[in-house]
mmCIF file of C-alpha atoms in Angstrom:
data_model
loop_
_atom_site.group_PDB
_atom_site.id
_atom_site.type_symbol
_atom_site.label_atom_id
_atom_site.label_comp_id
_atom_site.label_asym_id
_atom_site.label_seq_id
_atom_site.Cartn_x
_atom_site.Cartn_y
_atom_site.Cartn_z
ATOM 1 C CA MET A 1 -8.905 -5.591 -7.334
ATOM 2 C CA LYS A 2 -6.332 -8.342 -7.188
ATOM 3 C CA ARG A 3 -5.393 -9.753 -3.818
ATOM 4 C CA LYS A 4 -2.502 -12.042 -3.001
ATOM 5 C CA LYS A 5 -1.683 -13.716 0.270
ATOM 6 C CA LYS A 6 1.957 -14.435 0.983
ATOM 7 C CA ASN A 7 3.385 -16.805 3.562
ATOM 8 C CA ASN A 8 5.918 -14.393 5.033
ATOM 9 C CA GLY A 9 3.535 -12.261 7.070
ATOM 10 C CA GLU A 10 2.578 -9.982 4.180
ATOM 11 C CA VAL A 11 -0.738 -9.422 2.448
ATOM 12 C CA SER A 12 -1.053 -7.327 -0.698
ATOM 13 C CA ALA A 13 -3.833 -5.801 -2.777
ATOM 14 C CA THR A 14 -3.694 -4.200 -6.221
ATOM 15 C CA ARG A 15 -6.141 -1.915 -7.909
ATOM 16 C CA GLN A 16 -5.693 -1.406 -11.621
ATOM 17 C CA TYR A 17 -6.833 1.092 -14.247
ATOM 18 C CA ILE A 18 -7.651 3.926 -11.870
ATOM 19 C CA HIS A 19 -8.527 7.038 -13.878
ATOM 20 C CA MET A 20 -5.906 9.382 -12.534
ATOM 21 C CA SER A 21 -2.340 10.352 -13.243
ATOM 22 C CA ALA A 22 0.353 8.300 -11.535
ATOM 23 C CA ASP A 23 2.035 11.503 -10.304
ATOM 24 C CA LYS A 24 -1.117 12.568 -8.446
ATOM 25 C CA ALA A 25 -1.386 9.156 -6.775
ATOM 26 C CA ARG A 26 2.333 9.098 -5.855
ATOM 27 C CA ARG A 27 1.941 12.382 -3.980
ATOM 28 C CA VAL A 28 -0.547 10.690 -1.642
ATOM 29 C CA ILE A 29 1.212 7.302 -1.451
ATOM 30 C CA ASP A 30 4.451 8.958 -0.316
ATOM 31 C CA GLN A 31 2.655 10.321 2.756
ATOM 32 C CA ILE A 32 1.362 6.946 3.976
ATOM 33 C CA ARG A 33 4.278 4.641 3.136
ATOM 34 C CA GLY A 34 5.767 3.144 6.321
ATOM 35 C CA ARG A 35 2.869 4.070 8.623
ATOM 36 C CA PHE A 36 0.583 1.824 10.623
ATOM 37 C CA CYS A 37 -2.615 1.047 8.695
ATOM 38 C CA GLU A 38 -4.997 2.710 11.133
ATOM 39 C CA GLU A 39 -2.862 5.853 11.154
ATOM 40 C CA ALA A 40 -2.739 5.842 7.343
ATOM 41 C CA LEU A 41 -6.532 5.595 7.136
ATOM 42 C CA MET A 42 -6.890 8.651 9.384
ATOM 43 C CA VAL A 43 -4.387 10.600 7.285
ATOM 44 C CA LEU A 44 -6.145 9.641 4.041
ATOM 45 C CA GLU A 45 -9.505 10.829 5.360
ATOM 46 C CA LEU A 46 -8.102 14.298 5.970
ATOM 47 C CA LEU A 47 -6.042 14.784 2.802
ATOM 48 C CA PRO A 48 -7.683 17.172 0.315
ATOM 49 C CA TYR A 49 -6.485 15.336 -2.814
ATOM 50 C CA GLN A 50 -8.617 13.497 -5.361
ATOM 51 C CA ALA A 51 -6.341 10.460 -5.127
ATOM 52 C CA SER A 52 -7.062 9.988 -1.423
ATOM 53 C CA TYR A 53 -10.374 8.191 -1.847
ATOM 54 C CA PRO A 54 -9.283 5.266 -4.104
ATOM 55 C CA ILE A 55 -6.154 4.777 -1.989
ATOM 56 C CA PHE A 56 -8.270 4.880 1.189
ATOM 57 C CA LYS A 57 -10.494 2.131 -0.212
ATOM 58 C CA LEU A 58 -7.476 0.030 -1.141
ATOM 59 C CA VAL A 59 -5.780 0.398 2.268
ATOM 60 C CA TYR A 60 -9.048 -0.425 4.033
ATOM 61 C CA SER A 61 -9.537 -3.470 1.792
ATOM 62 C CA VAL A 62 -6.050 -4.871 2.345
ATOM 63 C CA THR A 63 -6.373 -4.306 6.112
ATOM 64 C CA GLU A 64 -9.662 -6.178 6.274
ATOM 65 C CA ASN A 65 -8.303 -8.987 4.083
ATOM 66 C CA ALA A 66 -5.281 -9.388 6.315
ATOM 67 C CA ASN A 67 -7.581 -9.586 9.318
ATOM 68 C CA ALA A 68 -10.116 -11.977 7.774
ATOM 69 C CA ASN A 69 -7.970 -14.240 5.602
ATOM 70 C CA ALA A 70 -4.591 -14.319 7.340
ATOM 71 C CA GLY A 71 -5.803 -13.688 10.908
ATOM 72 C CA PHE A 72 -3.543 -10.687 11.529
ATOM 73 C CA ASN A 73 -4.422 -8.047 14.109
ATOM 74 C CA LYS A 74 -5.271 -4.642 12.595
ATOM 75 C CA GLU A 75 -3.237 -2.712 15.156
ATOM 76 C CA ASN A 76 -0.029 -4.543 14.205
ATOM 77 C CA LEU A 77 -0.244 -3.996 10.440
ATOM 78 C CA ILE A 78 2.216 -1.623 8.821
ATOM 79 C CA ILE A 79 2.353 -0.504 5.177
ATOM 80 C CA SER A 80 5.653 -2.025 4.121
ATOM 81 C CA GLN A 81 5.406 -1.355 0.378
ATOM 82 C CA ALA A 82 3.280 0.986 -1.697
ATOM 83 C CA GLN A 83 3.741 1.331 -5.438
ATOM 84 C CA VAL A 84 2.112 3.411 -8.126
ATOM 85 C CA ASN A 85 2.725 2.352 -11.726
ATOM 86 C CA GLU A 86 1.507 3.962 -14.907
ATOM 87 C CA GLY A 87 -1.250 2.216 -16.807
ATOM 88 C CA PRO A 88 -2.358 2.584 -20.404
ATOM 89 C CA THR A 89 -3.203 6.047 -21.689
ATOM 90 C CA SER A 90 -6.269 6.527 -23.882
ATOM 91 C CA LYS A 91 -5.953 9.314 -26.428
ATOM 92 C CA LYS A 92 -8.557 11.214 -28.377
ATOM 93 C CA ARG A 93 -8.439 14.272 -30.581
ATOM 94 C CA ARG A 94 -10.137 17.568 -29.875
ATOM 95 C CA PRO A 95 -10.736 19.838 -32.867
ATOM 96 C CA GLN A 96 -9.042 23.235 -32.822
ATOM 97 C CA ALA A 97 -9.218 26.306 -35.038
ATOM 98 C CA ARG A 98 -7.924 26.271 -38.620
ATOM 99 C CA GLY A 99 -8.272 22.525 -39.057
ATOM 100 C CA ARG A 100 -5.840 21.589 -36.348
ATOM 101 C CA SER A 101 -6.388 19.067 -33.578
ATOM 102 C CA PHE A 102 -5.244 18.668 -29.994
ATOM 103 C CA MET A 103 -4.602 15.372 -28.190
ATOM 104 C CA ILE A 104 -6.458 14.730 -24.937
ATOM 105 C CA LYS A 105 -4.684 12.087 -22.836
ATOM 106 C CA LYS A 106 -6.693 10.194 -20.254
ATOM 107 C CA ARG A 107 -4.094 8.623 -17.976
ATOM 108 C CA THR A 108 -4.541 5.593 -15.725
ATOM 109 C CA CYS A 109 -2.462 4.035 -12.967
ATOM 110 C CA HIS A 110 -2.080 0.801 -11.026
ATOM 111 C CA ILE A 111 -1.675 0.935 -7.237
ATOM 112 C CA THR A 112 -0.225 -1.918 -5.162
ATOM 113 C CA ILE A 113 -0.149 -1.867 -1.353
ATOM 114 C CA VAL A 114 1.584 -4.513 0.782
ATOM 115 C CA VAL A 115 0.983 -4.647 4.530
ATOM 116 C CA LYS A 116 3.127 -6.575 6.971
ATOM 117 C CA ASP A 117 2.324 -7.825 10.448
ATOM 118 C CA ILE A 118 5.158 -6.657 12.703
ATOM 119 C CA LEU A 119 4.544 -9.466 15.193
ATOM 120 C CA PHE A 120 4.472 -12.290 12.635
ATOM 121 C CA ARG A 121 6.947 -15.058 13.309
ATOM 122 C CA ASP A 122 7.445 -18.009 11.035
ATOM 123 C CA LYS A 123 8.949 -21.362 12.051
ATOM 124 C CA GLU A 124 12.563 -20.286 11.474
ATOM 125 C CA THR A 125 12.153 -17.080 13.463
ATOM 126 C CA LYS A 126 10.568 -18.940 16.367
ATOM 127 C CA PHE A 127 13.633 -21.169 16.641
ATOM 128 C CA PHE A 128 16.007 -18.221 16.781
ATOM 129 C CA GLU A 129 13.881 -16.492 19.414
ATOM 130 C CA SER A 130 13.400 -19.550 21.588
ATOM 131 C CA GLU A 131 14.680 -19.558 25.140
ATOM 132 C CA ASN A 132 17.368 -22.132 24.310
ATOM 133 C CA ASN A 133 19.026 -19.725 21.884
ATOM 134 C CA PRO A 134 21.536 -17.406 23.651
ATOM 135 C CA ASP A 135 21.227 -14.749 20.882
ATOM 136 C CA ARG A 136 17.591 -14.101 21.810
ATOM 137 C CA THR A 137 16.575 -10.503 22.463
ATOM 138 C CA LYS A 138 13.295 -9.162 23.771
ATOM 139 C CA GLU A 139 11.962 -6.073 22.041
ATOM 140 C CA ASN A 140 8.706 -4.195 22.036
ATOM 141 C CA PRO A 141 6.528 -4.050 18.874
ATOM 142 C CA LYS A 142 7.241 -0.362 18.180
ATOM 143 C CA SER A 143 10.984 -0.966 17.873
ATOM 144 C CA LEU A 144 10.262 -3.940 15.603
ATOM 145 C CA ALA A 145 8.315 -1.604 13.301
ATOM 146 C CA VAL A 146 11.371 0.620 12.922
ATOM 147 C CA LYS A 147 13.535 -2.402 12.019
ATOM 148 C CA VAL A 148 11.001 -3.598 9.438
ATOM 149 C CA LEU A 149 11.196 -0.302 7.589
ATOM 150 C CA LYS A 150 14.985 -0.296 7.363
#
Protein backbone atom coordinates (compact mmCIF):
# COMPACT_ATOMS: atom_id res chain seq x y z
CA MET A 1 0.00 0.00 0.00
CA LYS A 2 1.44 3.33 -1.01
CA ARG A 3 0.68 6.35 1.12
CA LYS A 4 1.32 9.98 0.30
CA LYS A 5 0.86 13.00 2.50
CA LYS A 6 0.05 16.27 0.79
CA ASN A 7 0.32 19.76 2.22
CA ASN A 8 -3.12 20.95 1.15
CA GLY A 9 -5.18 19.13 3.76
CA GLU A 10 -5.36 15.86 1.81
CA VAL A 11 -4.01 12.42 2.59
CA SER A 12 -4.10 9.59 0.08
CA ALA A 13 -3.53 5.84 0.06
CA THR A 14 -3.20 3.44 -2.87
CA ARG A 15 -3.54 -0.29 -2.97
CA GLN A 16 -2.28 -2.02 -6.08
CA TYR A 17 -2.71 -5.40 -7.76
CA ILE A 18 -5.97 -6.34 -6.07
CA HIS A 19 -7.29 -9.57 -7.60
CA MET A 20 -10.64 -8.34 -8.81
CA SER A 21 -12.12 -6.70 -11.85
CA ALA A 22 -12.06 -2.91 -11.94
CA ASP A 23 -15.78 -2.84 -12.79
CA LYS A 24 -16.65 -4.73 -9.60
CA ALA A 25 -14.58 -2.31 -7.50
CA ARG A 26 -16.07 0.77 -9.25
CA ARG A 27 -19.57 -0.36 -8.29
CA VAL A 28 -18.60 -0.09 -4.62
CA ILE A 29 -16.42 3.04 -4.94
CA ASP A 30 -19.28 4.97 -6.56
CA GLN A 31 -21.38 4.45 -3.42
CA ILE A 32 -18.83 5.92 -1.00
CA ARG A 33 -17.37 8.79 -3.04
CA GLY A 34 -18.13 12.14 -1.39
CA ARG A 35 -19.17 10.72 2.00
CA PHE A 36 -17.64 11.27 5.41
CA CYS A 37 -15.13 8.52 6.24
CA GLU A 38 -17.00 7.14 9.24
CA GLU A 39 -20.21 6.97 7.22
CA ALA A 40 -18.37 5.24 4.36
CA LEU A 41 -16.97 2.62 6.73
CA MET A 42 -20.48 1.82 7.98
CA VAL A 43 -21.78 1.53 4.42
CA LEU A 44 -18.89 -0.73 3.40
CA GLU A 45 -19.54 -3.09 6.31
CA LEU A 46 -23.10 -3.66 5.13
CA LEU A 47 -22.55 -3.99 1.38
CA PRO A 48 -22.82 -7.59 0.14
CA TYR A 49 -20.12 -7.27 -2.55
CA GLN A 50 -16.74 -9.00 -2.64
CA ALA A 51 -15.02 -5.68 -3.34
CA SER A 52 -16.24 -4.17 -0.06
CA TYR A 53 -13.59 -5.73 2.15
CA PRO A 54 -10.40 -4.49 0.39
CA ILE A 55 -11.94 -1.03 -0.01
CA PHE A 56 -12.97 -1.05 3.67
CA LYS A 57 -9.37 -1.82 4.66
CA LEU A 58 -8.07 0.97 2.44
CA VAL A 59 -10.53 3.59 3.75
CA TYR A 60 -9.77 2.58 7.34
CA SER A 61 -6.03 2.78 6.64
CA VAL A 62 -6.16 6.23 5.06
CA THR A 63 -8.37 7.51 7.90
CA GLU A 64 -5.96 6.28 10.55
CA ASN A 65 -2.97 7.67 8.63
CA ALA A 66 -4.61 11.07 8.37
CA ASN A 67 -5.25 11.00 12.11
CA ALA A 68 -1.79 9.75 13.12
CA ASN A 69 0.51 11.42 10.60
CA ALA A 70 -1.26 14.66 9.68
CA GLY A 71 -3.17 15.18 12.94
CA PHE A 72 -6.60 15.46 11.31
CA ASN A 73 -9.78 14.67 13.23
CA LYS A 74 -11.59 11.55 11.98
CA GLU A 75 -15.02 13.17 12.13
CA ASN A 76 -13.98 15.93 9.72
CA LEU A 77 -12.53 13.70 7.00
CA ILE A 78 -14.40 13.38 3.73
CA ILE A 79 -13.58 11.15 0.75
CA SER A 80 -12.77 13.76 -1.86
CA GLN A 81 -11.42 11.45 -4.57
CA ALA A 82 -11.71 7.72 -5.18
CA GLN A 83 -10.29 6.08 -8.28
CA VAL A 84 -10.22 2.55 -9.60
CA ASN A 85 -7.76 1.82 -12.41
CA GLU A 86 -7.17 -1.40 -14.27
CA GLY A 87 -4.01 -3.31 -13.50
CA PRO A 88 -2.23 -6.00 -15.48
CA THR A 89 -4.20 -9.04 -16.57
CA SER A 90 -2.63 -12.49 -16.27
CA LYS A 91 -3.77 -14.97 -18.90
CA LYS A 92 -3.62 -18.73 -19.01
CA ARG A 93 -5.09 -21.32 -21.32
CA ARG A 94 -7.65 -23.92 -20.37
CA PRO A 95 -7.88 -26.98 -22.63
CA GLN A 96 -11.19 -27.58 -24.39
CA ALA A 97 -12.58 -30.39 -26.52
CA ARG A 98 -11.17 -31.17 -29.97
CA GLY A 99 -7.78 -29.64 -29.30
CA ARG A 100 -9.04 -26.14 -28.72
CA SER A 101 -8.16 -23.86 -25.83
CA PHE A 102 -9.92 -21.14 -23.87
CA MET A 103 -8.28 -18.08 -22.30
CA ILE A 104 -8.80 -17.49 -18.59
CA LYS A 105 -8.18 -13.84 -17.67
CA LYS A 106 -7.30 -13.00 -14.09
CA ARG A 107 -7.88 -9.26 -13.80
CA THR A 108 -6.36 -6.89 -11.25
CA CYS A 109 -7.03 -3.29 -10.28
CA HIS A 110 -5.43 -0.38 -8.45
CA ILE A 111 -7.51 1.64 -5.98
CA THR A 112 -6.60 5.16 -4.83
CA ILE A 113 -8.53 7.00 -2.11
CA VAL A 114 -7.91 10.64 -1.14
CA VAL A 115 -9.46 12.08 2.02
CA LYS A 116 -9.69 15.77 2.79
CA ASP A 117 -10.13 17.53 6.11
CA ILE A 118 -13.02 19.97 5.67
CA LEU A 119 -11.75 22.22 8.46
CA PHE A 120 -8.15 22.45 7.21
CA ARG A 121 -6.92 25.98 6.66
CA ASP A 122 -3.53 26.81 5.27
CA LYS A 123 -1.71 30.13 5.72
CA GLU A 124 -3.36 31.81 2.72
CA THR A 125 -6.85 30.77 3.78
CA LYS A 126 -6.28 32.03 7.32
CA PHE A 127 -5.47 35.49 5.97
CA PHE A 128 -8.66 35.66 3.93
CA GLU A 129 -10.75 34.51 6.88
CA SER A 130 -9.16 36.83 9.41
CA GLU A 131 -11.26 39.43 11.17
CA ASN A 132 -9.52 42.28 9.33
CA ASN A 133 -10.79 41.00 5.99
CA PRO A 134 -14.29 42.37 5.17
CA ASP A 135 -15.03 39.42 2.81
CA ARG A 136 -14.96 36.97 5.72
CA THR A 137 -17.95 34.66 6.13
CA LYS A 138 -18.74 32.28 8.95
CA GLU A 139 -20.04 28.88 7.93
CA ASN A 140 -20.64 25.60 9.66
CA PRO A 141 -18.58 22.49 8.75
CA LYS A 142 -21.48 20.70 7.02
CA SER A 143 -21.92 23.49 4.48
CA LEU A 144 -18.15 23.48 3.90
CA ALA A 145 -18.38 19.78 3.01
CA VAL A 146 -20.91 20.56 0.29
CA LYS A 147 -18.61 23.25 -1.16
CA VAL A 148 -15.63 20.88 -1.15
CA LEU A 149 -17.49 18.38 -3.30
CA LYS A 150 -18.49 20.92 -5.94
